[in-house]
PDB file of C-alpha atoms and ligand atoms in Angstrom:
ATOM      1  CA  MET A 202     183.694 181.794 203.824  1.00 78.00           C
ATOM      2  CA  PHE A 203     183.352 180.546 200.369  1.00 78.00           C
ATOM      3  CA  GLY A 204     180.173 182.490 199.586  1.00 76.00           C
ATOM      4  CA  ALA A 205     181.221 185.664 201.473  1.00 82.00           C
ATOM      5  CA  GLY A 206     184.603 185.031 199.346  1.00 81.00           C
ATOM      6  CA  ILE A 207     183.737 184.148 195.677  1.00 86.00           C
ATOM      7  CA  ASP A 208     180.363 185.875 194.765  1.00 90.00           C
ATOM      8  CA  THR A 209     181.346 189.897 196.220  1.00 94.00           C
ATOM      9  CA  SER A 210     184.762 189.619 194.281  1.00 95.00           C
ATOM     10  CA  SER A 211     183.789 188.281 191.240  1.00 94.00           C
ATOM     11  CA  ILE A 212     180.450 190.672 190.977  1.00 95.00           C
ATOM     12  CA  THR A 213     182.449 193.242 191.622  1.00 97.00           C
ATOM     13  CA  THR A 214     184.666 192.600 188.369  1.00 97.00           C
ATOM     14  CA  GLU A 215     181.951 191.790 186.710  1.00 96.00           C
ATOM     15  CA  TRP A 216     180.642 195.165 187.592  1.00 97.00           C
ATOM     16  CA  ALA A 217     183.886 197.054 187.126  1.00 98.00           C
ATOM     17  CA  LEU A 218     184.486 195.710 183.287  1.00 97.00           C
ATOM     18  CA  SER A 219     181.036 196.944 182.243  1.00 97.00           C
ATOM     19  CA  GLU A 220     181.543 200.613 183.663  1.00 98.00           C
ATOM     20  CA  LEU A 221     185.073 200.325 181.988  1.00 98.00           C
ATOM     21  CA  ILE A 222     183.357 198.772 178.898  1.00 97.00           C
ATOM     22  CA  ARG A 223     180.834 202.118 178.765  1.00 95.00           C
ATOM     23  CA  ASN A 224     183.790 204.494 179.812  1.00 97.00           C
ATOM     24  CA  PRO A 225     186.440 203.724 177.040  1.00 96.00           C
ATOM     25  CA  ALA A 226     188.746 207.049 178.313  1.00 97.00           C
ATOM     26  CA  CYS A 227     188.914 205.250 181.782  1.00 98.00           C
ATOM     27  CA  MET A 228     189.721 201.830 180.099  1.00 98.00           C
ATOM     28  CA  LEU A 229     192.362 203.429 178.286  1.00 98.00           C
ATOM     29  CA  LYS A 230     194.130 205.290 180.783  1.00 98.00           C
ATOM     30  CA  ALA A 231     194.063 201.985 182.909  1.00 98.00           C
ATOM     31  CA  GLN A 232     195.737 200.143 179.680  1.00 98.00           C
ATOM     32  CA  ARG A 233     198.144 203.025 179.737  1.00 98.00           C
ATOM     33  CA  GLU A 234     199.345 202.580 183.339  1.00 98.00           C
ATOM     34  CA  ILE A 235     199.658 198.802 183.224  1.00 98.00           C
ATOM     35  CA  ASP A 236     201.545 198.726 179.381  1.00 97.00           C
ATOM     36  CA  GLN A 237     203.806 201.790 181.347  1.00 97.00           C
ATOM     37  CA  ALA A 238     204.161 199.855 184.601  1.00 97.00           C
ATOM     38  CA  VAL A 239     204.407 195.812 183.212  1.00 97.00           C
ATOM     39  CA  GLY A 240     204.963 196.562 179.485  1.00 94.00           C
ATOM     40  CA  PHE A 241     204.143 193.893 176.997  1.00 92.00           C
ATOM     41  CA  ASP A 242     206.118 190.611 177.871  1.00 93.00           C
ATOM     42  CA  ARG A 243     205.183 189.491 181.008  1.00 94.00           C
ATOM     43  CA  ALA A 244     201.676 189.192 182.658  1.00 94.00           C
ATOM     44  CA  VAL A 245     200.349 191.609 185.798  1.00 96.00           C
ATOM     45  CA  ASN A 246     200.910 190.202 189.108  1.00 95.00           C
ATOM     46  CA  GLU A 247     200.440 190.839 192.798  1.00 96.00           C
ATOM     47  CA  ASP A 248     203.821 192.460 193.053  1.00 97.00           C
ATOM     48  CA  ASP A 249     202.890 195.400 190.472  1.00 97.00           C
ATOM     49  CA  LEU A 250     199.726 196.668 192.024  1.00 97.00           C
ATOM     50  CA  SER A 251     201.360 199.269 194.240  1.00 95.00           C
ATOM     51  CA  ASN A 252     202.593 200.492 191.260  1.00 96.00           C
ATOM     52  CA  LEU A 253     198.739 200.762 189.507  1.00 96.00           C
ATOM     53  CA  GLY A 254     197.112 203.631 191.803  1.00 95.00           C
ATOM     54  CA  TYR A 255     194.304 204.140 188.869  1.00 96.00           C
ATOM     55  CA  VAL A 256     193.361 200.510 188.856  1.00 97.00           C
ATOM     56  CA  ARG A 257     192.941 200.492 191.957  1.00 96.00           C
ATOM     57  CA  ALA A 258     190.915 203.923 191.925  1.00 96.00           C
ATOM     58  CA  ILE A 259     188.963 201.721 189.500  1.00 97.00           C
ATOM     59  CA  ALA A 260     188.082 198.885 192.222  1.00 97.00           C
ATOM     60  CA  LYS A 261     186.975 201.124 194.987  1.00 96.00           C
ATOM     61  CA  GLU A 262     184.831 203.661 192.483  1.00 97.00           C
ATOM     62  CA  THR A 263     183.188 200.097 191.346  1.00 98.00           C
ATOM     63  CA  LEU A 264     182.547 199.384 195.279  1.00 98.00           C
ATOM     64  CA  ARG A 265     181.389 203.054 195.586  1.00 97.00           C
ATOM     65  CA  LEU A 266     178.491 202.236 192.534  1.00 97.00           C
ATOM     66  CA  HIS A 267     177.604 198.864 192.937  1.00 97.00           C
ATOM     67  CA  PRO A 268     178.316 197.436 196.524  1.00 97.00           C
ATOM     68  CA  PRO A 269     177.998 194.005 196.163  1.00 96.00           C
ATOM     69  CA  VAL A 270     176.447 193.746 199.573  1.00 95.00           C
ATOM     70  CA  PRO A 271     174.350 196.697 199.354  1.00 95.00           C
ATOM     71  CA  LEU A 272     172.826 196.308 202.945  1.00 95.00           C
ATOM     72  CA  LEU A 273     175.729 195.012 204.769  1.00 94.00           C
ATOM     73  CA  VAL A 274     174.543 192.074 206.995  1.00 93.00           C
ATOM     74  CA  PRO A 275     171.678 192.770 209.778  1.00 92.00           C
ATOM     75  CA  HIS A 276     173.406 194.153 212.678  1.00 93.00           C
ATOM     76  CA  GLU A 277     171.614 193.473 215.809  1.00 94.00           C
ATOM     77  CA  SER A 278     172.381 195.527 219.400  1.00 94.00           C
ATOM     78  CA  THR A 279     172.852 193.154 222.416  1.00 95.00           C
ATOM     79  CA  GLN A 280     171.888 195.954 225.136  1.00 96.00           C
ATOM     80  CA  GLU A 281     170.122 199.005 225.291  1.00 97.00           C
ATOM     81  CA  CYS A 282     172.597 202.232 224.182  1.00 95.00           C
ATOM     82  CA  MET A 283     172.502 205.357 223.650  1.00 96.00           C
ATOM     83  CA  ILE A 284     173.550 206.819 219.926  1.00 91.00           C
ATOM     84  CA  ASN A 285     173.148 210.809 219.523  1.00 93.00           C
ATOM     85  CA  GLY A 286     170.681 211.009 221.955  1.00 96.00           C
ATOM     86  CA  PHE A 287     168.472 208.271 221.086  1.00 94.00           C
ATOM     87  CA  ARG A 288     167.951 205.495 223.183  1.00 97.00           C
ATOM     88  CA  VAL A 289     168.110 202.253 220.957  1.00 96.00           C
ATOM     89  CA  PRO A 290     166.850 199.161 223.020  1.00 97.00           C
ATOM     90  CA  ALA A 291     168.215 195.901 223.245  1.00 97.00           C
ATOM     91  CA  ARG A 292     167.792 193.677 220.099  1.00 97.00           C
ATOM     92  CA  THR A 293     167.408 196.512 218.048  1.00 97.00           C
ATOM     93  CA  ARG A 294     168.289 195.512 214.571  1.00 95.00           C
ATOM     94  CA  ALA A 295     169.886 197.611 212.085  1.00 92.00           C
ATOM     95  CA  THR A 296     170.348 197.686 208.666  1.00 94.00           C
ATOM     96  CA  VAL A 297     173.044 199.851 206.843  1.00 95.00           C
ATOM     97  CA  ASN A 298     171.872 200.947 203.092  1.00 96.00           C
ATOM     98  CA  VAL A 299     175.776 201.513 201.847  1.00 96.00           C
ATOM     99  CA  TRP A 300     173.986 201.529 198.519  1.00 96.00           C
ATOM    100  CA  SER A 301     172.579 204.900 199.063  1.00 97.00           C
ATOM    101  CA  ILE A 302     175.556 206.588 201.142  1.00 97.00           C
ATOM    102  CA  GLY A 303     177.788 205.586 198.042  1.00 96.00           C
ATOM    103  CA  ARG A 304     175.328 207.626 196.077  1.00 97.00           C
ATOM    104  CA  ASP A 305     174.071 210.479 197.839  1.00 97.00           C
ATOM    105  CA  PRO A 306     174.774 213.827 196.869  1.00 97.00           C
ATOM    106  CA  ARG A 307     175.757 215.100 200.007  1.00 96.00           C
ATOM    107  CA  TRP A 308     178.912 213.616 199.923  1.00 92.00           C
ATOM    108  CA  TRP A 309     179.514 213.044 196.626  1.00 95.00           C
ATOM    109  CA  GLU A 310     179.605 215.302 193.098  1.00 93.00           C
ATOM    110  CA  ARG A 311     177.657 213.867 190.419  1.00 96.00           C
ATOM    111  CA  PRO A 312     177.219 210.749 192.299  1.00 97.00           C
ATOM    112  CA  GLU A 313     176.014 208.626 189.617  1.00 97.00           C
ATOM    113  CA  VAL A 314     179.236 209.446 187.404  1.00 97.00           C
ATOM    114  CA  PHE A 315     181.548 206.483 187.064  1.00 98.00           C
ATOM    115  CA  ASP A 316     184.739 208.779 187.700  1.00 96.00           C
ATOM    116  CA  PRO A 317     187.574 206.602 189.208  1.00 96.00           C
ATOM    117  CA  ASP A 318     189.821 209.915 189.813  1.00 94.00           C
ATOM    118  CA  ARG A 319     187.534 210.630 192.396  1.00 92.00           C
ATOM    119  CA  PHE A 320     189.591 208.260 194.664  1.00 92.00           C
ATOM    120  CA  ALA A 321     193.213 208.788 193.019  1.00 84.00           C
ATOM    121  CA  ALA A 322     192.666 212.618 193.246  1.00 67.00           C
ATOM    122  CA  ARG A 323     190.766 212.306 196.935  1.00 60.00           C
ATOM    123  CA  SER A 324     193.333 209.582 198.171  1.00 66.00           C
ATOM    124  CA  ALA A 325     192.112 210.415 201.730  1.00 77.00           C
ATOM    125  CA  ILE A 326     189.132 208.785 201.309  1.00 86.00           C
ATOM    126  CA  ASP A 327     189.209 205.001 201.145  1.00 91.00           C
ATOM    127  CA  VAL A 328     186.932 202.268 201.100  1.00 93.00           C
ATOM    128  CA  LYS A 329     187.844 200.189 204.154  1.00 93.00           C
ATOM    129  CA  GLY A 330     186.113 201.175 206.904  1.00 91.00           C
ATOM    130  CA  GLN A 331     187.689 204.534 208.348  1.00 92.00           C
ATOM    131  CA  HIS A 332     185.710 206.836 205.993  1.00 91.00           C
ATOM    132  CA  PHE A 333     181.862 206.457 206.054  1.00 91.00           C
ATOM    133  CA  GLU A 334     180.868 207.561 202.778  1.00 90.00           C
ATOM    134  CA  PRO A 335     181.823 204.286 201.280  1.00 94.00           C
ATOM    135  CA  LEU A 336     181.072 201.222 203.454  1.00 96.00           C
ATOM    136  CA  PRO A 337     181.279 198.796 200.764  1.00 97.00           C
ATOM    137  CA  PHE A 338     183.026 196.575 203.680  1.00 97.00           C
ATOM    138  CA  GLY A 339     181.080 197.386 206.367  1.00 96.00           C
ATOM    139  CA  SER A 340     182.884 198.995 209.760  1.00 95.00           C
ATOM    140  CA  GLY A 341     184.198 198.072 212.834  1.00 92.00           C
ATOM    141  CA  ARG A 342     184.185 195.271 214.571  1.00 90.00           C
ATOM    142  CA  ARG A 343     182.032 192.978 212.452  1.00 91.00           C
ATOM    143  CA  MET A 344     183.309 194.325 209.228  1.00 95.00           C
ATOM    144  CA  CYS A 345     184.683 191.941 206.598  1.00 96.00           C
ATOM    145  CA  PRO A 346     187.418 190.220 207.529  1.00 95.00           C
ATOM    146  CA  GLY A 347     188.452 189.211 203.664  1.00 95.00           C
ATOM    147  CA  MET A 348     188.694 193.003 202.868  1.00 96.00           C
ATOM    148  CA  GLY A 349     192.401 192.641 201.885  1.00 96.00           C
ATOM    149  CA  LEU A 350     192.107 189.226 199.986  1.00 95.00           C
ATOM    150  CA  GLY A 351     189.435 190.982 198.412  1.00 96.00           C
ATOM    151  CA  LEU A 352     190.593 194.056 196.962  1.00 96.00           C
ATOM    152  CA  ALA A 353     193.323 192.553 195.694  1.00 96.00           C
ATOM    153  CA  MET A 354     191.687 189.467 193.977  1.00 96.00           C
ATOM    154  CA  VAL A 355     189.089 192.367 192.115  1.00 97.00           C
ATOM    155  CA  GLU A 356     192.584 194.370 191.330  1.00 98.00           C
ATOM    156  CA  LEU A 357     194.485 191.773 189.852  1.00 97.00           C
ATOM    157  CA  SER A 358     191.756 189.684 188.289  1.00 97.00           C
ATOM    158  CA  LEU A 359     190.564 193.688 186.540  1.00 97.00           C
ATOM    159  CA  ALA A 360     194.532 194.349 186.307  1.00 98.00           C
ATOM    160  CA  ARG A 361     194.784 190.949 183.702  1.00 97.00           C
ATOM    161  CA  LEU A 362     191.831 191.667 181.971  1.00 97.00           C
ATOM    162  CA  ILE A 363     192.588 194.920 180.933  1.00 98.00           C
ATOM    163  CA  GLN A 364     196.336 194.307 179.887  1.00 97.00           C
ATOM    164  CA  GLY A 365     195.298 190.742 178.042  1.00 96.00           C
ATOM    165  CA  PHE A 366     191.940 192.403 176.164  1.00 97.00           C
ATOM    166  CA  GLU A 367     190.833 195.294 174.053  1.00 97.00           C
ATOM    167  CA  TRP A 368     186.875 194.745 175.603  1.00 97.00           C
ATOM    168  CA  THR A 369     183.862 195.748 173.009  1.00 94.00           C
ATOM    169  CA  LEU A 370     180.244 195.400 173.481  1.00 93.00           C
ATOM    170  CA  ALA A 371     179.044 191.760 172.142  1.00 92.00           C
ATOM    171  CA  PRO A 372     178.024 192.110 167.963  1.00 90.00           C
ATOM    172  CA  GLY A 373     174.868 193.128 167.590  1.00 89.00           C
ATOM    173  CA  LEU A 374     174.489 194.978 171.213  1.00 88.00           C
ATOM    174  CA  GLN A 375     173.823 198.775 170.598  1.00 88.00           C
ATOM    175  CA  GLU A 376     174.453 199.522 174.593  1.00 90.00           C
ATOM    176  CA  LEU A 377     175.276 198.061 177.977  1.00 91.00           C
ATOM    177  CA  ASP A 378     171.924 197.328 180.260  1.00 92.00           C
ATOM    178  CA  MET A 379     173.214 198.604 183.762  1.00 94.00           C
ATOM    179  CA  GLU A 380     169.882 197.110 185.913  1.00 94.00           C
ATOM    180  CA  GLU A 381     170.504 195.621 189.060  1.00 93.00           C
ATOM    181  CA  GLU A 382     169.088 192.959 190.230  1.00 91.00           C
ATOM    182  CA  PHE A 383     168.330 193.108 194.300  1.00 82.00           C
ATOM    183  CA  GLY A 384     169.211 190.581 196.482  1.00 80.00           C
ATOM    184  CA  VAL A 385     171.589 189.999 199.448  1.00 81.00           C
ATOM    185  CA  THR A 386     174.464 190.477 196.663  1.00 87.00           C
ATOM    186  CA  LEU A 387     173.774 193.159 194.129  1.00 90.00           C
ATOM    187  CA  GLN A 388     174.376 191.658 190.865  1.00 90.00           C
ATOM    188  CA  ARG A 389     173.903 192.577 187.161  1.00 93.00           C
ATOM    189  CA  ARG A 390     170.303 191.992 186.226  1.00 93.00           C
ATOM    190  CA  VAL A 391     171.342 190.697 182.734  1.00 92.00           C
ATOM    191  CA  PRO A 392     174.997 189.097 182.888  1.00 92.00           C
ATOM    192  CA  LEU A 393     177.450 190.541 180.821  1.00 94.00           C
ATOM    193  CA  ARG A 394     178.449 190.172 177.211  1.00 93.00           C
ATOM    194  CA  ALA A 395     181.482 191.193 175.480  1.00 95.00           C
ATOM    195  CA  LEU A 396     183.780 190.737 172.814  1.00 96.00           C
ATOM    196  CA  ALA A 397     187.433 190.155 174.205  1.00 96.00           C
ATOM    197  CA  ILE A 398     190.264 190.406 171.513  1.00 96.00           C
ATOM    198  CA  PRO A 399     193.892 189.822 172.871  1.00 95.00           C
ATOM    199  CA  ARG A 400     196.545 192.336 172.823  1.00 94.00           C
ATOM    200  CA  MET A 401     199.085 190.303 174.166  1.00 92.00           C
ATOM    201  CA  LYS A 402     201.960 187.729 172.986  1.00 89.00           C
ATOM    202  CA  ALA A 403     199.906 184.439 172.075  1.00 88.00           C
ATOM    203  CA  GLU A 404     202.316 182.331 174.794  1.00 86.00           C
ATOM    204  CA  LEU A 405     201.072 185.111 177.606  1.00 85.00           C
ATOM    205  CA  TYR A 406     197.727 183.091 177.494  1.00 86.00           C
ATOM    206  CA  GLY A 407     198.690 179.627 178.343  1.00 76.00           C
ATOM    207  CA  GLY A 408     197.669 178.113 175.337  1.00 63.00           C
ATOM    208  CA  ILE A 409     193.909 179.920 175.546  1.00 62.00           C
ATOM    209  CA  CYS A 410     194.131 182.295 172.976  1.00 59.00           C
TER     210      CYS A 410
HETATM  211  C1  LIG B 698     185.114 192.354 197.010  1.00 50.18           C
HETATM  212  C2  LIG B 698     184.832 191.492 197.932  1.00 50.18           C
HETATM  213  C3  LIG B 698     184.090 191.922 199.256  1.00 50.18           C
HETATM  214  C4  LIG B 698     182.857 192.820 199.602  1.00 50.18           C
HETATM  215  C5  LIG B 698     182.949 194.065 198.476  1.00 50.18           C
HETATM  216  C6  LIG B 698     182.942 192.221 200.992  1.00 50.18           C
HETATM  217  C7  LIG B 698     181.912 192.295 201.562  1.00 50.18           C
HETATM  218  C8  LIG B 698     181.556 192.051 202.959  1.00 50.18           C
HETATM  219  C9  LIG B 698     180.560 192.713 204.051  1.00 50.18           C
HETATM  220  C10 LIG B 698     179.824 193.731 203.228  1.00 50.18           C
HETATM  221  C11 LIG B 698     180.120 192.268 204.761  1.00 50.18           C
HETATM  222  C12 LIG B 698     179.211 192.711 206.097  1.00 50.18           C
HETATM  223  C13 LIG B 698     179.655 193.625 207.181  1.00 50.18           C
HETATM  224  C14 LIG B 698     179.150 194.237 208.117  1.00 50.18           C
HETATM  225  O1  LIG B 698     178.132 194.050 208.025  1.00 50.18           O
HETATM  226  O2  LIG B 698     179.723 195.562 208.466  1.00 50.18           O
HETATM  227  C15 LIG B 698     181.199 191.131 204.949  1.00 50.18           C
HETATM  228  C16 LIG B 698     181.601 190.272 205.744  1.00 50.18           C
HETATM  229  C17 LIG B 698     181.905 189.020 205.287  1.00 50.18           C
HETATM  230  N1  LIG B 698     182.949 188.518 204.561  1.00 50.18           N
HETATM  231 FE1  LIG B 698     183.431 189.823 202.931  1.00 50.18          FE
HETATM  232  N2  LIG B 698     183.577 191.147 201.342  1.00 50.18           N
HETATM  233  C18 LIG B 698     184.395 190.632 200.052  1.00 50.18           C
HETATM  234  C19 LIG B 698     185.568 189.454 200.266  1.00 50.18           C
HETATM  235  C20 LIG B 698     185.571 188.696 201.354  1.00 50.18           C
HETATM  236  C21 LIG B 698     186.065 187.401 201.390  1.00 50.18           C
HETATM  237  C22 LIG B 698     187.724 187.447 200.059  1.00 50.18           C
HETATM  238  C23 LIG B 698     185.869 186.744 202.146  1.00 50.18           C
HETATM  239  C24 LIG B 698     186.780 185.672 202.840  1.00 50.18           C
HETATM  240  C25 LIG B 698     187.708 184.862 202.327  1.00 50.18           C
HETATM  241  C26 LIG B 698     185.118 187.345 202.988  1.00 50.18           C
HETATM  242  C27 LIG B 698     184.720 187.029 204.055  1.00 50.18           C
HETATM  243  C28 LIG B 698     183.772 187.523 204.873  1.00 50.18           C
HETATM  244  C29 LIG B 698     183.351 187.028 206.112  1.00 50.18           C
HETATM  245  C30 LIG B 698     183.584 185.501 206.481  1.00 50.18           C
HETATM  246  C31 LIG B 698     182.389 187.612 206.706  1.00 50.18           C
HETATM  247  C32 LIG B 698     181.010 187.553 208.076  1.00 50.18           C
HETATM  248  C33 LIG B 698     182.258 188.227 209.238  1.00 50.18           C
HETATM  249  C34 LIG B 698     181.050 188.684 210.020  1.00 50.18           C
HETATM  250  O3  LIG B 698     179.898 188.104 210.302  1.00 50.18           O
HETATM  251  O4  LIG B 698     181.258 188.985 211.280  1.00 50.18           O
HETATM  252  N3  LIG B 698     184.661 188.265 202.214  1.00 50.18           N
HETATM  253  N4  LIG B 698     181.714 191.102 203.631  1.00 50.18           N
END
């Protein structure tokens, strides 16, 4: 539970912030949305998330491009069955490459481009296992049981980071290395190094800034 819940959410948040630093127009749009919905006198909280459609779209677009569990977990048939005319023997192991599905040009226009608006505009497609184009949580009976918590954690921590700070590349960096480190979970090869400048009142940071 801890392994499946903590790593996945923090990896997604780190990728989302990396994409936003590389795409300042998206960062600005998210900041404006939060400023309008929440203002500058308090920190964004969970109740605000329903008013933050763009921030939620950022989380989904990040999960499309950087699914933290890129091959899901292995699934195995318990008994022989037929799927689309193919005989699948018992004990067949299936691996689903959701990383590749999320970048397939047959389903996604300009798949390599980070564009949260595709989820804001095409809200018919969601990441919750009902549509097969993005499957970051898997689908069906063995899909992630922590999906609701995972999404809320990513959306809320991301919203706080966007609201609380102006983000730029760390001094000395010209561009972000977006290489992935392949494994059971898909992390950044190089951890994100960025400069965070507070943009809210000092008391909202609990004495940290
Ligand atoms: C962004 C956050 C998360 C992502 C992307 C994610 C993704 C996944 C994926 C892809 C699977 C495998 C599904 C399959 O093979 O069909 C999985 C399984 C699982 N996840 Fe998550 N997860 C996240 C957060 C969480 C959280 C917060 C918890 C618990 C607090 C959690 C608990 C689990 C457990 C227990 C399983 C194994 C379920 C089983 O084998 O039946 N996950 N998750």
